[in-house]
CSV table of C-alpha atoms in Angstrom, one decimal:
chain,number,residue,atom,x,y,z
A,144,MET,CA,-34.9,-31.5,-18.3
A,145,GLU,CA,-32.8,-29.1,-20.6
A,146,GLN,CA,-32.2,-26.9,-16.8
A,147,SER,CA,-30.6,-29.9,-15.0
A,148,GLY,CA,-27.8,-29.9,-17.8
A,149,ASP,CA,-27.4,-26.3,-17.4
A,150,LYS,CA,-26.8,-26.4,-14.0
A,151,ASN,CA,-24.7,-29.4,-14.2
A,152,GLN,CA,-22.7,-27.5,-17.2
A,153,GLU,CA,-22.4,-24.6,-14.7
A,154,LYS,CA,-20.9,-26.9,-11.9
A,155,ALA,CA,-18.2,-27.6,-14.2
A,156,LYS,CA,-16.5,-24.4,-14.8
A,157,VAL,CA,-13.2,-24.3,-13.4
A,158,TYR,CA,-11.8,-20.4,-12.8
A,159,GLU,CA,-8.0,-19.9,-13.0
A,160,VAL,CA,-6.2,-18.2,-10.8
A,161,THR,CA,-3.3,-16.1,-11.9
A,162,THR,CA,-0.6,-15.1,-9.4
A,163,ILE,CA,2.1,-12.8,-10.7
A,164,PRO,CA,5.3,-12.0,-8.8
A,165,VAL,CA,6.4,-8.6,-7.9
A,166,PRO,CA,10.1,-8.1,-7.2
A,167,PHE,CA,10.7,-6.8,-3.5
A,168,PRO,CA,14.5,-6.4,-2.1
A,169,LEU,CA,14.7,-9.2,1.1
A,170,GLY,CA,17.7,-6.8,1.8
A,171,GLU,CA,16.8,-4.0,4.7
A,172,LYS,CA,18.7,-0.3,3.2
A,173,LYS,CA,19.3,1.6,5.8
A,174,GLU,CA,18.6,5.4,4.0
A,175,LYS,CA,18.0,8.1,6.2
A,176,ILE,CA,15.2,10.1,5.1
A,177,THR,CA,14.2,13.2,6.8
A,178,ILE,CA,10.5,14.8,6.9
A,179,ASN,CA,10.9,18.4,7.6
A,180,THR,CA,8.7,19.3,10.4
A,181,ASN,CA,10.0,22.0,11.4
A,182,SER,CA,8.8,24.3,9.3
A,183,PRO,CA,6.2,27.1,10.0
A,184,SER,CA,3.1,25.0,8.7
A,185,LYS,CA,4.0,21.2,9.8
A,186,THR,CA,3.6,18.8,7.2
A,187,SER,CA,0.5,18.0,6.7
A,188,LYS,CA,-1.4,14.7,7.0
A,189,GLU,CA,-2.1,14.6,3.6
A,190,GLU,CA,1.0,16.0,2.2
A,191,ILE,CA,2.8,13.0,4.0
A,192,ILE,CA,0.2,11.1,3.3
A,193,ARG,CA,0.8,11.9,-1.0
A,194,GLN,CA,4.5,11.4,-0.2
A,195,ALA,CA,4.5,7.9,0.7
A,196,PHE,CA,1.5,7.0,-2.1
A,197,ASN,CA,4.0,8.7,-4.2
A,198,PHE,CA,6.8,6.9,-3.2
A,199,HIS,CA,4.7,3.5,-3.3
A,200,SER,CA,3.5,3.8,-6.5
A,201,ARG,CA,6.9,4.3,-7.8
A,202,GLY,CA,8.1,0.6,-5.8
A,203,ASN,CA,10.2,2.7,-3.9
A,204,PHE,CA,9.1,1.0,-0.9
A,205,GLN,CA,11.7,1.5,1.6
A,206,LYS,CA,10.6,5.1,1.5
A,207,ALA,CA,6.9,4.9,1.6
A,208,LEU,CA,7.8,2.6,4.4
A,209,LYS,CA,9.3,5.7,6.4
A,210,TYR,CA,6.2,7.9,5.4
A,211,TYR,CA,3.9,5.5,6.5
A,212,GLN,CA,5.5,4.9,9.9
A,213,TYR,CA,6.2,8.9,10.1
A,214,PHE,CA,2.6,9.0,9.9
A,215,ILE,CA,1.6,6.6,11.8
A,216,ASN,CA,4.2,7.8,14.5
A,217,GLN,CA,2.2,11.1,14.8
A,218,ASP,CA,-0.8,9.3,15.4
A,219,PHE,CA,-2.6,10.1,11.9
A,220,LYS,CA,-5.1,7.6,11.2
A,221,ASP,CA,-5.9,6.7,7.1
A,222,TYR,CA,-7.3,3.0,6.7
A,223,ARG,CA,-5.3,3.3,3.5
A,224,VAL,CA,-1.7,3.9,5.4
A,225,PHE,CA,-3.0,0.8,7.4
A,226,SER,CA,-3.6,-1.3,4.9
A,227,ASN,CA,-0.6,-0.4,3.1
A,228,TYR,CA,1.8,-0.3,5.5
A,229,ALA,CA,0.4,-3.8,6.2
A,230,VAL,CA,1.2,-4.9,2.6
């Protein structure tokens, strides 16, 4: 009989979810970002991803977005880029 009491206590557990707001500018900034594609060795896929992730992690979402868009426009495919771009 003690086991049934334990099951009822487990059902009574309530989990609380905490959300944390992240400040994000709502206005769109028109800042031109140039990516050097005229160099002898074109910007590599890995370099574009590295730059995008670097800007994203610093909270510079507008610059990261430009790199994500450039990456996608080059017909590169990477699930991490698609995920971060969607965010």
